[in-house]
Amino acid sequence: EIVLTQSPGTLSLSPGERATLSCRASQSVSSTYLAWYQEKPGQAPRLLIYGASSRATGIPDRFSGSGSGTDFTLTISRLEPEDFAVYYCQQCGSSPTFGPGTKVDIK
Amino acid sequence: QVQLVESGGGVVQPGRSLRLSCAASGHTFSMYAMHWVRQAPGKGLEWVALISYDGTNKYYADSVKGRFTISRDNSQNTLYLQMNSLRAEDTAVYYCARDLGGYFVRRLFDSWGQGTLVAVSS
């Protein structure tokens, strides 16, 4: 099973700042198979990025993804108030797994 | 607009059974593979099971294999999860989720329900 780790556990930033979230896999993952989700309290997760760098329908362009192999990054260029949430990476192999999440909270 | 509404959760004793349902609307349900994903209280997300668009192929996480069964009724636009031999560690919010790929399974979840809570406790 591919294990995903995310860092940092919590990221404290102010609106307007840039957020950089990391996801590391225990073994190489095809870029095609790496996704990112956003989860807000009391809501279901929302798909943000798939294929490591493709934005899902309706996702603003301040969200971007990059990376390959075992290291992937989600970047939020300028944090909006609605972006404070928990972010999960996911690998889409035969047995999908999620990372433990990074919480982005207001500084 | 895609809508997925789960039901059937509740409190159940260890070793007992429960069946979850997910009613789908706003899209052609029979064209999409579907999943169950769960989230234990205060924890992260865990994929549980996958069923192909026509119900012929099913896959399970090791943690539920042999105890849970995923199924669907395309005539009723409904997804099911039969959960047997429930354990305390199965306590979680259970989400149904649509696969982004449609007929071609991608194991990406592009629409989610609001979830239903299953609590396994004596």
Coordinates of N, CA and C in Angstrom, one line a residue:
Chain A
E1 N 0.9 -1.2 0.0 CA 0.0 0.0 0.0 C 0.9 1.2 0.0
I2 N 0.5 2.2 -0.8 CA 1.3 3.5 -0.9 C 0.8 4.4 0.3
V3 N 1.8 4.8 1.1 CA 1.5 5.7 2.2 C 1.8 7.1 1.8
L4 N 0.9 8.0 2.1 CA 1.1 9.4 1.8 C 1.3 10.2 3.1
T5 N 2.3 11.0 3.2 CA 2.5 11.9 4.3 C 2.4 13.3 3.8
Q6 N 1.8 14.2 4.7 CA 1.7 15.6 4.3 C 2.3 16.5 5.4
S7 N 2.9 17.6 4.9 CA 3.5 18.5 5.7 C 3.3 19.9 5.2
P8 N 3.2 20.9 6.2 CA 3.1 20.7 7.6 C 1.8 20.1 8.0
G9 N 1.6 19.8 9.3 CA 0.4 19.4 9.8 C -0.6 20.5 9.8
T10 N -0.1 21.7 10.3 CA -0.9 22.9 10.3 C -0.1 24.0 9.7
L11 N -0.8 24.9 9.0 CA -0.1 26.0 8.3 C -0.9 27.3 8.7
S12 N -0.3 28.2 9.5 CA -1.0 29.4 9.9 C -0.6 30.6 9.1
L13 N -1.5 31.1 8.3 CA -1.3 32.2 7.4 C -2.4 33.2 7.4
S14 N -2.1 34.4 6.8 CA -3.1 35.4 6.8 C -3.7 35.5 5.4
P15 N -4.9 36.0 5.2 CA -5.5 36.2 3.9 C -4.5 37.0 3.0
G16 N -4.4 36.6 1.8 CA -3.5 37.2 0.8 C -2.2 36.6 0.7
E17 N -1.8 35.8 1.7 CA -0.5 35.1 1.7 C -0.6 33.9 0.8
R18 N 0.6 33.4 0.5 CA 0.8 32.2 -0.4 C 0.9 31.0 0.5
A19 N 0.2 29.9 0.2 CA 0.3 28.7 0.9 C 0.9 27.6 0.1
T20 N 1.9 26.9 0.7 CA 2.5 25.8 0.0 C 2.4 24.5 0.8
L21 N 1.7 23.5 0.3 CA 1.4 22.3 1.0 C 2.2 21.2 0.3
S22 N 2.7 20.3 1.1 CA 3.5 19.2 0.6 C 2.9 17.8 0.8
C23 N 3.1 16.9 -0.2 CA 2.6 15.6 -0.1 C 3.7 14.7 -0.6
R24 N 4.1 13.7 0.3 CA 5.2 12.8 -0.1 C 4.7 11.4 -0.1
A25 N 5.0 10.6 -1.1 CA 4.6 9.2 -1.2 C 5.7 8.2 -0.8
S26 N 5.3 7.1 -0.3 CA 6.2 6.1 0.2 C 6.9 5.4 -1.0
Q27 N 6.3 5.5 -2.2 CA 6.9 5.0 -3.4 C 6.4 5.8 -4.6
S28 N 7.1 5.7 -5.7 CA 6.8 6.6 -6.8 C 5.3 6.5 -7.2
V29 N 4.7 7.6 -7.5 CA 3.3 7.6 -8.0 C 3.3 8.3 -9.3
S30 N 2.6 7.7 -10.3 CA 2.5 8.4 -11.5 C 1.7 9.7 -11.3
S31 N 2.2 10.8 -12.0 CA 1.5 12.1 -11.8 C 0.0 12.0 -12.1
T32 N -0.3 11.1 -13.0 CA -1.7 10.9 -13.4 C -2.6 10.5 -12.2
Y33 N -2.0 9.9 -11.2 CA -2.7 9.3 -10.1 C -2.6 10.1 -8.8
L34 N -2.3 11.4 -8.8 CA -2.2 12.2 -7.6 C -3.3 13.3 -7.7
A35 N -4.1 13.4 -6.6 CA -5.1 14.4 -6.5 C -5.1 15.1 -5.2
W36 N -5.8 16.3 -5.1 CA -5.9 17.1 -3.9 C -7.4 17.4 -3.7
Y37 N -7.8 17.4 -2.4 CA -9.1 17.7 -2.0 C -9.1 18.8 -0.9
Q38 N -10.2 19.5 -0.8 CA -10.4 20.5 0.2 C -11.6 20.1 1.1
E39 N -11.4 20.2 2.4 CA -12.5 19.8 3.3 C -12.8 20.9 4.3
K40 N -14.0 21.4 4.3 CA -14.4 22.4 5.3 C -15.3 21.8 6.4
P41 N -15.3 22.3 7.6 CA -16.1 21.7 8.7 C -17.6 21.5 8.3
G42 N -18.1 20.3 8.5 CA -19.5 20.1 8.2 C -19.8 19.9 6.8
Q43 N -18.8 19.9 5.9 CA -19.0 19.7 4.5 C -18.3 18.5 4.0
A44 N -18.7 18.0 2.8 CA -18.0 16.9 2.2 C -16.8 17.4 1.5
P45 N -15.8 16.6 1.3 CA -14.6 17.0 0.6 C -14.9 17.5 -0.8
R46 N -14.1 18.3 -1.4 CA -14.2 18.8 -2.8 C -13.0 18.5 -3.5
L47 N -13.1 18.0 -4.7 CA -11.9 17.7 -5.6 C -11.4 19.0 -6.1
L48 N -10.1 19.3 -5.9 CA -9.5 20.5 -6.4 C -8.6 20.2 -7.6
I49 N -7.7 19.3 -7.5 CA -6.7 19.0 -8.5 C -6.6 17.5 -8.7
Y50 N -6.5 17.1 -10.0 CA -6.2 15.7 -10.3 C -5.1 15.7 -11.4
G51 N -4.6 14.5 -11.5 CA -3.4 14.4 -12.5 C -2.3 15.3 -12.0
A52 N -2.2 15.5 -10.7 CA -1.1 16.3 -10.1 C -1.3 17.8 -10.4
S53 N -1.8 18.2 -11.5 CA -1.8 19.6 -11.9 C -3.0 20.1 -12.6
S54 N -4.0 19.3 -12.9 CA -5.2 19.7 -13.6 C -6.3 20.2 -12.6
R55 N -6.8 21.4 -12.7 CA -7.8 21.8 -11.8 C -9.2 21.2 -12.2
A56 N -9.9 20.8 -11.2 CA -11.3 20.3 -11.4 C -12.2 21.4 -11.8
T57 N -13.3 21.0 -12.3 CA -14.3 22.0 -12.8 C -14.7 23.0 -11.7
G58 N -14.6 24.3 -12.0 CA -15.0 25.3 -11.1 C -14.0 25.8 -10.1
I59 N -12.8 25.2 -10.2 CA -11.8 25.5 -9.2 C -11.0 26.8 -9.6
P60 N -10.9 27.8 -8.8 CA -10.2 29.0 -9.2 C -8.7 28.8 -9.5
D61 N -8.2 29.7 -10.3 CA -6.8 29.4 -10.8 C -5.8 29.8 -9.7
R62 N -6.2 30.3 -8.6 CA -5.2 30.5 -7.5 C -4.7 29.2 -6.9
F63 N -5.4 28.1 -7.2 CA -5.0 26.8 -6.8 C -4.2 26.1 -7.9
S64 N -3.0 25.6 -7.6 CA -2.2 24.9 -8.6 C -1.5 23.8 -7.9
G65 N -1.3 22.8 -8.7 CA -0.6 21.6 -8.3 C 0.6 21.3 -9.1
S66 N 1.6 20.7 -8.5 CA 2.8 20.3 -9.2 C 3.5 19.1 -8.6
G67 N 4.5 18.6 -9.2 CA 5.3 17.5 -8.6 C 5.3 16.3 -9.5
S68 N 6.2 15.4 -9.1 CA 6.3 14.1 -9.8 C 7.0 13.1 -8.8
G69 N 6.9 11.8 -9.2 CA 7.6 10.8 -8.4 C 7.0 10.6 -7.1
T70 N 7.7 11.1 -6.1 CA 7.3 10.9 -4.7 C 6.9 12.2 -4.0
D71 N 7.2 13.4 -4.7 CA 7.0 14.7 -4.0 C 6.0 15.5 -4.9
F72 N 5.0 16.0 -4.2 CA 3.9 16.8 -4.9 C 3.6 18.0 -4.0
T73 N 3.1 19.0 -4.7 CA 2.9 20.3 -4.0 C 1.5 20.9 -4.4
L74 N 0.8 21.4 -3.5 CA -0.4 22.2 -3.7 C -0.1 23.6 -3.3
T75 N -0.3 24.5 -4.2 CA 0.0 26.0 -3.9 C -1.3 26.8 -4.1
I76 N -1.5 27.6 -3.1 CA -2.6 28.5 -3.2 C -2.0 29.9 -3.2
S77 N -2.1 30.6 -4.4 CA -1.3 31.8 -4.6 C -1.6 32.9 -3.7
R78 N -2.8 33.2 -3.4 CA -3.2 34.2 -2.5 C -4.5 33.7 -1.7
L79 N -4.3 33.5 -0.5 CA -5.4 32.9 0.3 C -6.6 33.9 0.4
E80 N -7.7 33.3 0.1 CA -9.0 34.0 0.3 C -9.6 33.4 1.6
P81 N -10.5 34.2 2.2 CA -11.1 33.7 3.5 C -11.7 32.3 3.4
E82 N -12.3 32.0 2.3 CA -12.9 30.7 2.1 C -11.9 29.6 1.9
D83 N -10.6 29.9 1.8 CA -9.6 28.8 1.6 C -9.1 28.2 2.9
F84 N -9.5 28.7 4.0 CA -9.0 28.2 5.3 C -9.8 26.9 5.5
A85 N -9.1 25.8 5.5 CA -9.7 24.4 5.5 C -8.6 23.4 5.7
V86 N -9.0 22.1 5.6 CA -8.1 21.0 5.6 C -7.9 20.5 4.1
Y87 N -6.7 20.2 3.8 CA -6.4 19.7 2.4 C -5.8 18.3 2.5
Y88 N -6.3 17.5 1.7 CA -5.8 16.1 1.6 C -5.3 15.8 0.2
C89 N -4.1 15.1 0.2 CA -3.7 14.5 -1.1 C -4.2 13.1 -1.2
Q90 N -4.3 12.5 -2.4 CA -4.8 11.2 -2.6 C -4.1 10.6 -3.8
Q91 N -3.7 9.3 -3.6 CA -3.2 8.6 -4.8 C -4.3 7.6 -5.3
C92 N -4.4 7.5 -6.6 CA -5.5 6.9 -7.2 C -5.2 5.5 -7.8
G93 N -4.3 4.8 -7.1 CA -3.9 3.5 -7.5 C -5.1 2.5 -7.3
S94 N -4.7 1.2 -7.4 CA -5.8 0.2 -7.3 C -6.4 0.2 -6.0
S95 N -5.7 0.6 -4.9 CA -6.3 0.8 -3.6 C -6.0 2.2 -3.2
P96 N -6.9 3.1 -3.5 CA -6.7 4.5 -3.2 C -6.4 4.8 -1.7
T97 N -5.5 5.7 -1.5 CA -5.2 6.1 -0.1 C -5.1 7.7 -0.1
F98 N -5.3 8.2 1.1 CA -5.3 9.6 1.3 C -4.1 9.9 2.3
G99 N -3.6 11.1 2.2 CA -2.7 11.6 3.2 C -3.5 12.0 4.5
P100 N -2.8 12.3 5.6 CA -3.5 12.7 6.8 C -4.0 14.1 6.8
G101 N -3.7 14.9 5.9 CA -4.2 16.2 5.8 C -3.3 17.3 6.3
T102 N -3.4 18.5 5.7 CA -2.8 19.7 6.2 C -3.9 20.7 6.5
K103 N -3.9 21.3 7.7 CA -4.9 22.3 8.1 C -4.3 23.6 7.8
V104 N -5.0 24.4 7.0 CA -4.6 25.8 6.8 C -5.6 26.7 7.7
D105 N -5.0 27.3 8.7 CA -5.8 28.2 9.5 C -5.4 29.6 9.5
I106 N -6.2 30.5 10.1 CA -5.9 31.9 10.0 C -5.0 32.3 11.1
K107 N -3.9 33.0 10.7 CA -2.9 33.4 11.7 C -3.4 34.6 12.5
Chain B
Q1 N -27.4 19.5 -11.6 CA -26.5 19.4 -10.5 C -26.5 18.1 -9.9
V2 N -25.3 17.5 -9.7 CA -25.2 16.2 -9.1 C -25.6 16.2 -7.6
Q3 N -26.5 15.3 -7.2 CA -26.8 15.2 -5.8 C -26.7 13.8 -5.4
L4 N -26.1 13.6 -4.2 CA -26.0 12.3 -3.6 C -26.4 12.4 -2.2
V5 N -27.4 11.6 -1.8 CA -27.9 11.6 -0.4 C -27.8 10.3 0.2
E6 N -27.0 10.2 1.3 CA -26.8 8.9 2.0 C -27.9 8.8 3.1
S7 N -28.2 7.6 3.4 CA -29.1 7.3 4.5 C -28.8 5.9 5.1
G8 N -29.4 5.6 6.3 CA -29.2 4.3 6.8 C -28.2 4.2 8.0
G9 N -27.5 5.3 8.3 CA -26.6 5.2 9.4 C -27.3 5.2 10.8
G10 N -26.6 4.9 11.8 CA -27.1 4.9 13.1 C -26.2 4.2 14.1
V11 N -26.7 3.9 15.3 CA -25.9 3.2 16.3 C -26.2 1.7 16.2
V12 N -25.2 0.9 16.2 CA -25.3 -0.5 16.1 C -24.3 -1.2 17.0
Q13 N -24.7 -2.3 17.5 CA -23.8 -3.1 18.4 C -22.7 -3.8 17.6
P14 N -21.6 -4.0 18.2 CA -20.5 -4.8 17.5 C -21.1 -6.2 17.1
G15 N -20.7 -6.6 15.9 CA -21.1 -7.9 15.4 C -22.4 -7.8 14.6
R16 N -23.1 -6.7 14.7 CA -24.4 -6.6 13.9 C -24.2 -6.1 12.5
S17 N -25.3 -5.9 11.8 CA -25.2 -5.5 10.4 C -26.0 -4.2 10.2
L18 N -25.7 -3.5 9.1 CA -26.3 -2.3 8.8 C -26.2 -2.1 7.2
R19 N -27.2 -1.5 6.6 CA -27.1 -1.3 5.2 C -27.3 0.2 4.9
L20 N -26.4 0.8 4.2 CA -26.4 2.2 3.8 C -26.9 2.3 2.4
S21 N -27.6 3.4 2.2 CA -28.1 3.7 0.8 C -27.6 5.1 0.4
C22 N -27.5 5.3 -0.9 CA -27.1 6.6 -1.5 C -28.0 6.8 -2.7
A23 N -28.9 7.8 -2.6 CA -29.8 8.1 -3.7 C -29.1 9.2 -4.5
A24 N -29.0 8.9 -5.8 CA -28.3 9.8 -6.8 C -29.4 10.5 -7.7
S25 N -29.1 11.7 -8.0 CA -29.9 12.5 -8.9 C -29.0 13.6 -9.6
G26 N -29.6 14.1 -10.7 CA -28.9 15.2 -11.4 C -27.8 14.8 -12.4
H27 N -27.7 13.5 -12.6 CA -26.8 13.0 -13.6 C -27.2 11.6 -14.0
T28 N -26.6 11.0 -15.0 CA -26.9 9.7 -15.5 C -26.2 8.7 -14.6
F29 N -26.8 8.2 -13.5 CA -26.2 7.4 -12.5 C -25.5 6.1 -13.2
S30 N -26.2 5.5 -14.1 CA -25.7 4.3 -14.7 C -24.5 4.4 -15.5
M31 N -24.0 5.6 -15.7 CA -22.8 5.9 -16.5 C -21.5 6.0 -15.7
Y32 N -21.7 6.0 -14.4 CA -20.6 6.2 -13.5 C -20.3 5.1 -12.5
A33 N -19.0 4.8 -12.3 CA -18.5 4.0 -11.2 C -18.8 4.8 -9.9
M34 N -19.0 4.1 -8.8 CA -19.3 4.8 -7.5 C -18.4 4.2 -6.4
H35 N -18.3 5.0 -5.4 CA -17.4 4.6 -4.3 C -18.1 4.9 -2.9
W36 N -17.6 4.2 -1.9 CA -17.9 4.6 -0.5 C -16.5 5.0 0.1
V37 N -16.5 6.1 0.8 CA -15.3 6.6 1.5 C -15.8 6.9 2.9
R38 N -15.0 6.6 3.9 CA -15.4 6.9 5.3 C -14.4 7.8 6.0
Q39 N -14.8 8.4 7.1 CA -14.0 9.3 7.9 C -14.3 9.0 9.3
A40 N -13.4 8.4 10.1 CA -13.6 8.2 11.5 C -13.6 9.6 12.2
P41 N -14.2 9.7 13.3 CA -14.3 11.0 14.1 C -12.9 11.6 14.3
G42 N -12.7 12.8 13.8 CA -11.4 13.5 14.0 C -10.2 12.9 13.2
K43 N -10.5 12.0 12.3 CA -9.5 11.4 11.5 C -9.6 11.8 10.0
G44 N -8.7 11.2 9.2 CA -8.6 11.4 7.8 C -9.6 10.5 7.0
L45 N -9.5 10.6 5.7 CA -10.3 9.9 4.8 C -9.8 8.5 4.5
E46 N -10.7 7.5 4.4 CA -10.3 6.2 4.0 C -11.3 5.6 2.9
W47 N -10.7 5.3 1.8 CA -11.5 4.6 0.8 C -12.0 3.3 1.2
V48 N -13.3 2.9 0.9 CA -13.8 1.7 1.4 C -14.1 0.7 0.3
A49 N -14.8 1.1 -0.8 CA -15.2 0.2 -1.8 C -15.5 0.9 -3.1
L50 N -15.5 0.2 -4.2 CA -15.7 0.7 -5.5 C -16.6 -0.3 -6.3
I51 N -17.6 0.2 -7.1 CA -18.3 -0.6 -7.9 C -18.4 0.0 -9.3
S52 N -18.2 -0.8 -10.3 CA -18.2 -0.3 -11.7 C -19.6 0.2 -12.1
Y53 N -19.7 0.9 -13.2 CA -20.9 1.6 -13.6 C -22.1 0.6 -13.8
D54 N -21.8 -0.7 -14.2 CA -22.8 -1.7 -14.4 C -22.9 -2.7 -13.3
G55 N -22.1 -2.5 -12.2 CA -22.1 -3.4 -11.1 C -21.4 -4.7 -11.2
T56 N -20.7 -4.9 -12.4 CA -20.0 -6.2 -12.6 C -18.7 -6.3 -11.8
N57 N -18.1 -5.2 -11.6 CA -16.8 -5.3 -10.9 C -16.8 -4.5 -9.6
K58 N -16.3 -5.1 -8.5 CA -16.3 -4.6 -7.2 C -14.9 -4.7 -6.5
Y59 N -14.5 -3.7 -5.8 CA -13.2 -3.8 -5.1 C -13.4 -3.2 -3.7
Y60 N -12.6 -3.7 -2.8 CA -12.7 -3.4 -1.4 C -11.4 -3.1 -0.8
A61 N -11.4 -2.2 0.2 CA -10.2 -2.0 1.1 C -10.0 -3.3 1.9
D62 N -8.8 -3.6 2.2 CA -8.5 -4.8 3.0 C -9.2 -4.8 4.3
S63 N -9.4 -3.6 4.9 CA -10.0 -3.5 6.2 C -11.5 -3.9 6.3
V64 N -12.1 -4.0 5.1 CA -13.5 -4.3 5.1 C -13.8 -5.6 4.2
K65 N -12.8 -6.1 3.6 CA -13.0 -7.2 2.6 C -13.6 -8.4 3.4
G66 N -14.6 -9.0 2.8 CA -15.2 -10.2 3.4 C -16.3 -9.8 4.4
R67 N -16.4 -8.5 4.8 CA -17.5 -8.1 5.7 C -18.5 -7.1 5.1
F68 N -18.0 -6.3 4.1 CA -18.8 -5.3 3.5 C -19.1 -5.7 2.0
T69 N -20.3 -5.4 1.5 CA -20.6 -5.6 0.1 C -21.2 -4.4 -0.5
I70 N -20.6 -3.9 -1.6 CA -21.1 -2.8 -2.3 C -22.0 -3.3 -3.4
S71 N -23.1 -2.6 -3.7 CA -24.0 -3.0 -4.8 C -24.7 -1.7 -5.3
R72 N -25.4 -1.9 -6.4 CA -26.2 -0.7 -7.0 C -27.4 -1.2 -7.7
D73 N -28.4 -0.3 -7.8 CA -29.6 -0.6 -8.6 C -29.7 0.6 -9.5
N74 N -29.3 0.4 -10.8 CA -29.3 1.5 -11.7 C -30.8 1.9 -12.1
S75 N -31.7 1.0 -11.9 CA -33.1 1.4 -12.2 C -33.7 2.3 -11.2
Q76 N -33.1 2.3 -10.0 CA -33.5 3.1 -8.9 C -32.5 4.2 -8.6
N77 N -31.4 4.3 -9.3 CA -30.4 5.3 -9.1 C -29.9 5.3 -7.7
T78 N -29.6 4.1 -7.2 CA -29.2 4.0 -5.8 C -28.0 3.1 -5.6
L79 N -27.1 3.5 -4.7 CA -25.9 2.8 -4.4 C -26.2 2.2 -2.9
Y80 N -25.6 1.1 -2.7 CA -25.8 0.5 -1.3 C -24.4 0.0 -0.8
L81 N -24.4 -0.1 0.6 CA -23.2 -0.7 1.2 C -23.8 -1.6 2.4
Q82 N -23.7 -2.9 2.2 CA -24.1 -3.8 3.2 C -22.9 -4.1 4.1
M83 N -23.1 -3.8 5.4 CA -22.0 -3.9 6.4 C -22.3 -4.9 7.4
N84 N -21.6 -6.0 7.4 CA -21.8 -7.1 8.4 C -20.6 -7.2 9.3
S85 N -20.9 -7.9 10.4 CA -19.8 -8.1 11.5 C -19.1 -6.8 11.8
L86 N -19.9 -5.8 12.1 CA -19.4 -4.5 12.4 C -18.5 -4.5 13.6
R87 N -17.5 -3.6 13.6 CA -16.5 -3.5 14.7 C -16.5 -2.0 15.1
A88 N -15.9 -1.8 16.3 CA -15.8 -0.4 16.8 C -15.0 0.5 15.8
E89 N -14.0 -0.1 15.2 CA -13.2 0.7 14.3 C -13.9 1.0 13.0
D90 N -15.1 0.5 12.8 CA -15.9 0.9 11.6 C -16.7 2.2 11.9
T91 N -16.6 2.7 13.1 CA -17.3 3.9 13.4 C -16.8 5.1 12.6
A92 N -17.6 5.7 11.8 CA -17.2 6.8 10.9 C -18.4 7.4 10.2
V93 N -18.2 8.5 9.6 CA -19.1 9.1 8.6 C -18.8 8.4 7.3
Y94 N -19.8 7.9 6.7 CA -19.7 7.2 5.4 C -20.3 8.1 4.3
Y95 N -19.4 8.3 3.3 CA -19.8 9.1 2.2 C -19.9 8.3 0.9
C96 N -20.9 8.5 0.1 CA -20.8 8.0 -1.2 C -20.2 9.0 -2.1
A97 N -19.5 8.6 -3.1 CA -18.8 9.5 -4.0 C -18.8 9.0 -5.4
R98 N -19.0 9.9 -6.4 CA -19.0 9.5 -7.8 C -17.6 9.5 -8.3
D99 N -17.3 8.6 -9.2 CA -16.0 8.5 -9.8 C -15.9 9.5 -11.0
L100 N -14.8 10.3 -11.1 CA -14.7 11.3 -12.1 C -14.7 10.7 -13.5
G101 N -14.3 9.4 -13.6 CA -14.0 8.9 -15.0 C -15.2 8.3 -15.7
G102 N -16.4 8.2 -15.0 CA -17.5 7.7 -15.7 C -17.4 6.2 -16.0
Y103 N -17.5 5.7 -17.2 CA -17.3 4.3 -17.5 C -15.9 3.8 -17.2
F104 N -14.9 4.7 -17.4 CA -13.5 4.4 -17.2 C -13.2 4.8 -15.8
V105 N -12.9 3.8 -14.9 CA -12.7 4.1 -13.5 C -11.3 4.8 -13.3
R106 N -11.4 5.9 -12.6 CA -10.2 6.7 -12.3 C -9.9 6.7 -10.8
R107 N -10.7 6.3 -10.0 CA -10.6 6.3 -8.5 C -10.3 7.8 -8.1
L108 N -11.0 8.7 -8.7 CA -11.0 10.1 -8.3 C -12.5 10.4 -7.9
F109 N -12.7 11.3 -6.9 CA -14.0 11.4 -6.4 C -14.5 12.9 -6.7
D110 N -15.4 13.1 -7.7 CA -15.7 14.4 -8.1 C -17.0 14.9 -7.5
S111 N -17.8 14.1 -7.0 CA -19.0 14.5 -6.3 C -19.2 13.7 -5.0
W112 N -19.6 14.3 -3.9 CA -19.7 13.6 -2.7 C -21.1 13.9 -2.1
G113 N -21.6 12.9 -1.3 CA -22.8 13.2 -0.5 C -22.4 13.9 0.8
Q114 N -23.3 14.2 1.6 CA -23.1 14.8 2.9 C -22.7 13.8 4.0
G115 N -22.8 12.6 3.7 CA -22.4 11.5 4.7 C -23.5 11.1 5.6
T116 N -23.3 9.9 6.1 CA -24.2 9.3 7.2 C -23.3 8.7 8.2
L117 N -23.6 8.9 9.5 CA -22.8 8.5 10.6 C -23.2 7.1 11.0
V118 N -22.2 6.2 11.1 CA -22.3 4.9 11.7 C -21.5 4.8 12.9
A119 N -22.2 4.5 14.0 CA -21.5 4.4 15.3 C -21.7 2.9 15.8
V120 N -20.5 2.2 16.0 CA -20.6 0.9 16.5 C -20.2 0.8 17.9
S121 N -21.1 0.5 18.8 CA -20.9 0.6 20.2 C -21.9 -0.3 20.9
S122 N -21.4 -0.9 22.0 CA -22.2 -1.7 22.8 C -22.9 -0.9 23.9

